[in-house]
Amino acid sequence: MNDTDDTGGGRGGAETPDAPGDRLDRLRRRLVDFAAARGWEPYHTPKNLAVALSVEASELVEIFQWLTPEQSAKVMEKPETAHRVADEVADVLAYLLQFCEVLGVDVLDALAAKIERNELRFPVPGGTTPHRHSSE
């Protein structure tokens, strides 16, 4: 899969980049279809998906477990560890998206709301207000 329209074209036959939300929604749909094609829906309960998410997050942590801060900052420089990190990040995101799907949580709306709450909880020193993005 590439980063462009899955229909193979876009406007005027040229491939156009997706909006991040569109791409995320298409990937979420692929995960739903993948599980459905294999009959996995009965196992995709909120509890099971939360546990799987935790396990995958732990596998990501394991890569960094005994590294110094300096070594951890360079983990993407080595192809073998970069590949492991990318795989675990993908697993974490996949289970998070599946968890949100089952519970009806819009992950982007949830993130935007959390950032907004954090901006109120943790104001910028000096009283300046951060600029809101028009996409929110």
Coordinates of N, CA, C and O in Angstrom, one line a residue:
M1 N 0.8 -1.2 0.0 CA 0.0 0.0 0.0 C 0.9 1.2 0.0 O 1.9 1.3 0.6
N2 N 0.4 2.3 -0.7 CA 1.2 3.5 -0.7 C 0.4 4.6 0.0 O -0.6 4.4 0.6
D3 N 1.0 5.8 0.0 CA 0.4 6.9 0.8 C -0.6 7.7 0.0 O -1.0 8.7 0.4
T4 N -1.0 7.2 -1.1 CA -2.0 7.9 -2.0 C -3.3 7.2 -2.1 O -3.5 6.1 -1.5
D5 N -4.2 7.7 -2.8 CA -5.5 7.2 -3.0 C -5.5 5.7 -3.4 O -4.9 5.4 -4.4
D6 N -6.2 4.9 -2.6 CA -6.2 3.5 -2.9 C -7.0 3.1 -4.1 O -7.0 2.0 -4.6
T7 N -7.8 4.1 -4.7 CA -8.6 3.8 -5.9 C -7.7 3.8 -7.1 O -8.1 3.5 -8.2
G8 N -6.4 4.2 -7.0 CA -5.5 4.2 -8.1 C -5.5 5.4 -8.9 O -4.9 5.4 -10.0
G9 N -6.1 6.5 -8.4 CA -6.1 7.6 -9.3 C -6.2 8.9 -8.6 O -5.2 9.6 -8.5
G10 N -7.3 9.2 -8.0 CA -7.5 10.6 -7.5 C -8.0 11.4 -8.6 O -8.6 10.9 -9.6
R11 N -7.9 12.7 -8.6 CA -8.4 13.6 -9.6 C -7.6 13.6 -10.8 O -6.4 13.7 -10.8
G12 N -8.2 13.5 -12.0 CA -7.5 13.6 -13.2 C -6.5 12.5 -13.5 O -5.6 12.7 -14.3
G13 N -6.7 11.4 -12.8 CA -5.8 10.3 -13.0 C -4.5 10.4 -12.3 O -3.7 9.4 -12.2
A14 N -4.1 11.5 -11.8 CA -2.9 11.7 -11.0 C -3.1 11.3 -9.6 O -4.2 11.6 -9.0
E15 N -2.2 10.6 -9.0 CA -2.3 10.3 -7.6 C -2.1 11.5 -6.7 O -1.3 12.3 -6.9
T16 N -3.0 11.7 -5.7 CA -3.0 12.8 -4.8 C -2.8 12.3 -3.4 O -3.4 11.3 -3.1
P17 N -2.1 13.0 -2.6 CA -1.9 12.6 -1.2 C -3.3 12.7 -0.4 O -4.1 13.5 -0.7
D18 N -3.4 11.7 0.5 CA -4.6 11.7 1.3 C -4.5 12.7 2.5 O -3.4 13.0 2.9
A19 N -5.6 13.2 2.9 CA -5.6 13.9 4.2 C -5.3 12.8 5.2 O -5.8 11.7 5.1
P20 N -4.6 13.2 6.3 CA -4.3 12.1 7.3 C -5.5 11.4 7.9 O -5.4 10.2 8.0
G21 N -6.6 12.1 8.1 CA -7.8 11.4 8.6 C -8.3 10.4 7.6 O -8.8 9.4 8.0
D22 N -8.3 10.7 6.3 CA -8.8 9.8 5.3 C -7.9 8.5 5.3 O -8.4 7.4 5.2
R23 N -6.6 8.7 5.3 CA -5.7 7.6 5.3 C -5.9 6.7 6.6 O -6.0 5.5 6.5
L24 N -6.0 7.4 7.7 CA -6.3 6.6 9.0 C -7.6 5.9 8.9 O -7.6 4.7 9.3
D25 N -8.6 6.5 8.3 CA -9.9 5.8 8.2 C -9.8 4.6 7.3 O -10.4 3.6 7.6
R26 N -9.1 4.7 6.2 CA -8.9 3.6 5.3 C -8.2 2.5 5.9 O -8.5 1.3 5.7
L27 N -7.1 2.8 6.7 CA -6.4 1.7 7.4 C -7.2 1.1 8.4 O -7.2 -0.1 8.6
R28 N -8.0 1.9 9.2 CA -8.9 1.3 10.2 C -9.9 0.4 9.5 O -10.2 -0.7 10.0
R29 N -10.5 0.7 8.4 CA -11.4 -0.1 7.6 C -10.7 -1.4 7.2 O -11.3 -2.5 7.3
R30 N -9.5 -1.3 6.7 CA -8.7 -2.5 6.4 C -8.6 -3.5 7.5 O -8.7 -4.7 7.4
L31 N -8.3 -2.9 8.7 CA -8.2 -3.8 9.9 C -9.5 -4.5 10.2 O -9.5 -5.6 10.6
V32 N -10.6 -3.7 10.1 CA -11.9 -4.3 10.4 C -12.2 -5.4 9.4 O -12.6 -6.5 9.7
D33 N -11.9 -5.1 8.1 CA -12.2 -6.2 7.0 C -11.2 -7.4 7.2 O -11.7 -8.5 7.0
F34 N -10.0 -7.1 7.6 CA -9.0 -8.2 7.9 C -9.6 -9.2 8.9 O -9.6 -10.4 8.8
A35 N -10.0 -8.6 10.1 CA -10.5 -9.4 11.2 C -11.8 -10.1 10.8 O -12.0 -11.3 11.1
A36 N -12.7 -9.4 10.1 CA -14.0 -10.0 9.6 C -13.8 -11.2 8.7 O -14.4 -12.2 8.8
A37 N -12.8 -11.1 7.8 CA -12.6 -12.1 6.8 C -12.1 -13.4 7.5 O -12.2 -14.5 7.0
R38 N -11.5 -13.2 8.7 CA -11.0 -14.4 9.4 C -11.9 -14.8 10.6 O -11.5 -15.7 11.3
G39 N -13.0 -14.2 10.7 CA -13.9 -14.5 11.8 C -13.4 -14.2 13.2 O -13.8 -14.9 14.1
W40 N -12.6 -13.2 13.3 CA -12.0 -12.8 14.6 C -12.9 -11.9 15.4 O -12.5 -11.6 16.6
E41 N -14.0 -11.4 14.9 CA -14.8 -10.4 15.7 C -15.2 -10.9 17.1 O -15.1 -10.1 18.0
P42 N -15.5 -12.2 17.3 CA -15.9 -12.6 18.7 C -14.8 -12.4 19.7 O -15.0 -12.3 20.9
Y43 N -13.5 -12.5 19.2 CA -12.4 -12.3 20.1 C -12.0 -10.9 20.3 O -11.2 -10.6 21.2
H44 N -12.5 -10.0 19.5 CA -12.1 -8.6 19.5 C -13.1 -7.8 20.5 O -13.8 -6.9 20.1
T45 N -13.0 -8.2 21.7 CA -13.8 -7.6 22.8 C -12.9 -6.4 23.3 O -11.7 -6.4 23.2
P46 N -13.5 -5.5 24.0 CA -12.7 -4.4 24.6 C -11.6 -4.9 25.5 O -10.5 -4.4 25.4
K47 N -11.9 -5.9 26.3 CA -10.9 -6.4 27.2 C -9.8 -7.1 26.5 O -8.6 -6.8 26.7
N48 N -10.1 -7.9 25.5 CA -9.0 -8.6 24.8 C -8.2 -7.6 24.0 O -6.9 -7.8 23.9
L49 N -8.8 -6.6 23.4 CA -8.0 -5.6 22.6 C -7.2 -4.7 23.5 O -6.1 -4.4 23.2
A50 N -7.7 -4.4 24.7 CA -6.9 -3.6 25.7 C -5.7 -4.4 26.1 O -4.6 -3.9 26.2
V51 N -5.9 -5.7 26.4 CA -4.8 -6.6 26.8 C -3.7 -6.7 25.6 O -2.5 -6.5 25.9
A52 N -4.2 -6.9 24.4 CA -3.3 -7.0 23.3 C -2.5 -5.7 23.1 O -1.3 -5.7 22.8
L53 N -3.2 -4.6 23.2 CA -2.6 -3.3 23.1 C -1.5 -3.1 24.1 O -0.3 -2.7 23.8
S54 N -1.7 -3.5 25.4 CA -0.7 -3.5 26.4 C 0.5 -4.4 26.1 O 1.6 -4.0 26.3
V55 N 0.2 -5.5 25.6 CA 1.3 -6.5 25.3 C 2.2 -5.9 24.2 O 3.4 -5.9 24.3
E56 N 1.6 -5.3 23.2 CA 2.3 -4.7 22.1 C 3.1 -3.5 22.5 O 4.3 -3.3 22.1
A57 N 2.5 -2.7 23.4 CA 3.2 -1.5 24.0 C 4.4 -2.0 24.8 O 5.5 -1.4 24.7
S58 N 4.3 -3.1 25.5 CA 5.4 -3.7 26.3 C 6.5 -4.2 25.4 O 7.7 -4.1 25.7
E59 N 6.1 -4.8 24.2 CA 7.1 -5.2 23.3 C 7.9 -4.0 22.7 O 9.1 -4.2 22.4
L60 N 7.3 -2.9 22.5 CA 8.0 -1.7 22.1 C 8.9 -1.2 23.2 O 10.1 -0.9 23.0
V61 N 8.5 -1.2 24.5 CA 9.3 -0.9 25.6 C 10.5 -1.8 25.7 O 11.6 -1.3 26.0
E62 N 10.3 -3.1 25.4 CA 11.4 -4.0 25.6 C 12.6 -3.7 24.7 O 13.7 -3.9 25.1
I63 N 12.4 -3.1 23.5 CA 13.5 -2.7 22.6 C 14.4 -1.7 23.3 O 15.6 -1.8 23.1
F64 N 13.8 -0.9 24.1 CA 14.6 0.2 24.8 C 15.0 -0.1 26.2 O 15.7 0.7 26.8
Q65 N 14.6 -1.3 26.7 CA 14.7 -1.6 28.1 C 16.1 -1.3 28.8 O 16.2 -0.7 29.8
W66 N 17.2 -1.7 28.2 CA 18.5 -1.5 28.8 C 19.4 -0.5 28.1 O 20.6 -0.5 28.3
L67 N 18.8 0.3 27.2 CA 19.6 1.3 26.5 C 19.7 2.5 27.3 O 18.9 2.9 28.1
T68 N 20.9 3.2 27.1 CA 21.1 4.5 27.7 C 20.2 5.5 26.9 O 19.7 5.2 25.8
P69 N 19.9 6.7 27.5 CA 19.2 7.7 26.7 C 19.9 8.0 25.4 O 19.1 8.1 24.4
E70 N 21.2 8.0 25.3 CA 21.9 8.3 24.1 C 21.7 7.1 23.1 O 21.5 7.4 21.9
Q71 N 21.8 5.9 23.6 CA 21.5 4.7 22.7 C 20.1 4.7 22.2 O 19.8 4.4 21.0
S72 N 19.1 5.0 23.0 CA 17.7 5.0 22.6 C 17.4 6.1 21.6 O 16.6 5.8 20.7
A73 N 18.1 7.2 21.6 CA 17.9 8.2 20.6 C 18.5 7.8 19.2 O 18.0 8.4 18.2
K74 N 19.3 6.8 19.2 CA 19.9 6.4 17.9 C 19.3 5.1 17.4 O 19.8 4.5 16.5
V75 N 18.3 4.6 18.0 CA 17.7 3.3 17.7 C 17.3 3.1 16.2 O 17.4 2.1 15.7
M76 N 16.9 4.2 15.6 CA 16.4 4.2 14.3 C 17.6 4.2 13.2 O 17.3 4.0 12.0
E77 N 18.8 4.4 13.7 CA 19.9 4.4 12.8 C 20.4 3.0 12.4 O 21.0 2.9 11.4
K78 N 20.0 2.0 13.1 CA 20.3 0.6 12.8 C 19.1 0.0 12.1 O 18.0 -0.1 12.7
P79 N 19.3 -0.6 10.9 CA 18.1 -1.2 10.2 C 17.4 -2.2 11.0 O 16.1 -2.3 11.0
E80 N 18.1 -3.1 11.7 CA 17.4 -4.2 12.4 C 16.6 -3.7 13.6 O 15.5 -4.1 13.8
T81 N 17.1 -2.7 14.3 CA 16.2 -2.1 15.4 C 15.2 -1.2 14.9 O 14.1 -1.1 15.4
A82 N 15.5 -0.4 13.8 CA 14.5 0.4 13.2 C 13.3 -0.4 12.7 O 12.1 0.0 12.9
H83 N 13.5 -1.5 12.1 CA 12.5 -2.4 11.7 C 11.6 -2.9 12.8 O 10.4 -2.9 12.8
R84 N 12.3 -3.3 13.9 CA 11.5 -3.8 15.1 C 10.7 -2.7 15.7 O 9.5 -2.9 16.1
V85 N 11.2 -1.5 15.8 CA 10.5 -0.4 16.4 C 9.3 -0.1 15.5 O 8.1 0.0 16.0
A86 N 9.5 0.0 14.2 CA 8.3 0.3 13.2 C 7.3 -0.8 13.3 O 6.1 -0.5 13.3
D87 N 7.7 -2.1 13.4 CA 6.7 -3.2 13.6 C 5.9 -3.0 14.9 O 4.7 -3.2 14.9
E88 N 6.6 -2.7 16.0 CA 5.8 -2.6 17.2 C 4.9 -1.4 17.3 O 3.8 -1.5 17.8
V89 N 5.4 -0.3 16.7 CA 4.5 0.9 16.6 C 3.3 0.5 15.7 O 2.2 0.9 16.1
A90 N 3.5 -0.2 14.7 CA 2.3 -0.6 13.8 C 1.4 -1.5 14.6 O 0.1 -1.3 14.5
D91 N 1.9 -2.4 15.4 CA 1.1 -3.3 16.2 C 0.3 -2.5 17.3 O -0.9 -2.7 17.5
V92 N 0.9 -1.6 17.9 CA 0.3 -0.7 18.9 C -0.9 0.1 18.3 O -2.0 0.1 18.8
L93 N -0.6 0.7 17.1 CA -1.6 1.5 16.5 C -2.7 0.6 16.0 O -3.9 1.0 16.1
A94 N -2.4 -0.6 15.4 CA -3.5 -1.5 14.9 C -4.4 -1.9 16.1 O -5.7 -1.8 15.9
Y95 N -3.9 -2.3 17.2 CA -4.8 -2.7 18.3 C -5.5 -1.5 18.9 O -6.7 -1.6 19.3
L96 N -4.9 -0.3 18.9 CA -5.6 0.9 19.4 C -6.8 1.2 18.4 O -7.9 1.5 18.9
L97 N -6.5 1.2 17.1 CA -7.6 1.4 16.2 C -8.7 0.4 16.3 O -9.9 0.8 16.2
Q98 N -8.4 -0.8 16.5 CA -9.4 -1.9 16.6 C -10.2 -1.7 17.9 O -11.4 -1.9 18.0
F99 N -9.5 -1.3 19.0 CA -10.1 -1.0 20.3 C -11.1 0.1 20.1 O -12.3 0.0 20.6
C100 N -10.7 1.2 19.5 CA -11.6 2.3 19.2 C -12.8 2.0 18.4 O -13.9 2.4 18.6
E101 N -12.6 1.1 17.4 CA -13.6 0.7 16.5 C -14.7 0.0 17.3 O -15.9 0.2 17.2
V102 N -14.3 -1.0 18.2 CA -15.2 -1.8 18.9 C -16.1 -0.9 19.9 O -17.2 -1.1 20.1
L103 N -15.4 0.1 20.5 CA -16.1 1.0 21.4 C -16.7 2.2 20.9 O -17.3 3.0 21.6
G104 N -16.5 2.5 19.6 CA -17.1 3.6 18.9 C -16.4 4.9 19.3 O -17.0 6.0 19.3
V105 N -15.1 4.9 19.5 CA -14.3 6.1 19.9 C -13.6 6.6 18.6 O -13.0 5.8 17.9
D106 N -13.9 7.9 18.3 CA -13.1 8.5 17.2 C -11.8 8.9 17.7 O -11.7 9.8 18.5
V107 N -10.7 8.2 17.3 CA -9.4 8.4 17.9 C -8.9 9.8 17.6 O -8.3 10.4 18.5
L108 N -9.2 10.4 16.5 CA -8.7 11.8 16.2 C -9.5 12.8 17.1 O -8.9 13.8 17.6
D109 N -10.8 12.6 17.2 CA -11.6 13.5 18.1 C -11.1 13.4 19.5 O -11.0 14.4 20.2
A110 N -10.9 12.2 20.0 CA -10.4 11.9 21.3 C -9.1 12.6 21.6 O -8.9 13.2 22.6
L111 N -8.2 12.5 20.6 CA -6.9 13.1 20.8 C -7.0 14.7 20.8 O -6.4 15.3 21.6
A112 N -7.8 15.2 19.9 CA -8.0 16.7 19.9 C -8.5 17.2 21.2 O -8.1 18.2 21.7
A113 N -9.5 16.5 21.7 CA -10.1 16.9 23.0 C -9.1 16.8 24.1 O -9.1 17.6 25.0
K114 N -8.3 15.8 24.1 CA -7.3 15.6 25.2 C -6.2 16.7 25.1 O -5.8 17.2 26.2
I115 N -5.8 17.0 23.9 CA -4.8 18.1 23.8 C -5.4 19.4 24.3 O -4.8 20.2 25.0
E116 N -6.7 19.7 24.0 CA -7.4 20.9 24.4 C -7.4 20.9 26.0 O -7.1 21.9 26.6
R117 N -7.8 19.8 26.6 CA -7.8 19.7 28.0 C -6.4 20.0 28.6 O -6.3 20.7 29.6
N118 N -5.4 19.4 28.0 CA -4.1 19.5 28.5 C -3.6 21.0 28.3 O -2.8 21.5 29.2
E119 N -4.0 21.6 27.3 CA -3.6 23.0 27.1 C -4.2 23.9 28.2 O -3.5 24.8 28.7
L120 N -5.4 23.5 28.7 CA -6.0 24.3 29.8 C -5.3 23.9 31.2 O -5.1 24.7 32.0
R121 N -5.0 22.6 31.3 CA -4.4 22.1 32.6 C -3.0 22.6 32.7 O -2.5 22.8 33.9
F122 N -2.3 22.7 31.6 CA -0.8 23.0 31.7 C -0.6 24.3 30.8 O 0.0 24.1 29.7
P123 N -1.0 25.4 31.3 CA -0.8 26.6 30.5 C 0.7 26.9 30.2 O 1.5 26.5 31.0
V124 N 0.9 27.6 29.1 CA 2.3 28.0 28.7 C 2.8 29.0 29.7 O 2.1 30.0 30.0
P125 N 4.0 28.8 30.3 CA 4.5 29.8 31.2 C 4.6 31.2 30.5 O 4.9 31.3 29.3
G126 N 4.1 32.2 31.2 CA 4.1 33.6 30.7 C 2.8 33.9 30.1 O 2.6 35.0 29.6
G127 N 1.8 33.0 30.1 CA 0.4 33.3 29.7 C 0.1 33.4 28.3 O -1.0 33.8 27.9
T128 N 1.0 33.0 27.4 CA 0.7 33.0 26.0 C -0.2 31.8 25.6 O -0.1 30.7 26.2
T129 N -1.1 32.0 24.8 CA -2.0 30.9 24.3 C -1.6 30.3 23.0 O -1.3 31.0 22.1
P130 N -1.4 29.0 23.0 CA -1.0 28.3 21.7 C -2.0 28.6 20.6 O -3.2 28.7 20.8
H131 N -1.5 28.6 19.4 CA -2.3 28.8 18.2 C -3.0 27.5 17.9 O -2.4 26.4 17.8
R132 N -4.3 27.5 17.7 CA -5.1 26.3 17.3 C -5.0 26.2 15.8 O -5.0 27.1 15.0
H133 N -4.9 24.9 15.4 CA -4.9 24.6 14.0 C -6.3 24.6 13.4 O -7.2 24.1 14.1
S134 N -6.4 25.0 12.2 CA -7.8 25.1 11.5 C -8.4 23.7 11.3 O -9.5 23.5 11.1
S135 N -7.5 22.6 11.3 CA -8.0 21.3 11.0 C -8.7 20.6 12.2 O -9.3 19.6 12.1
E136 N -8.7 21.3 13.4 CA -9.3 20.7 14.5 C -10.8 21.1 14.7 O -11.2 22.1 14.6

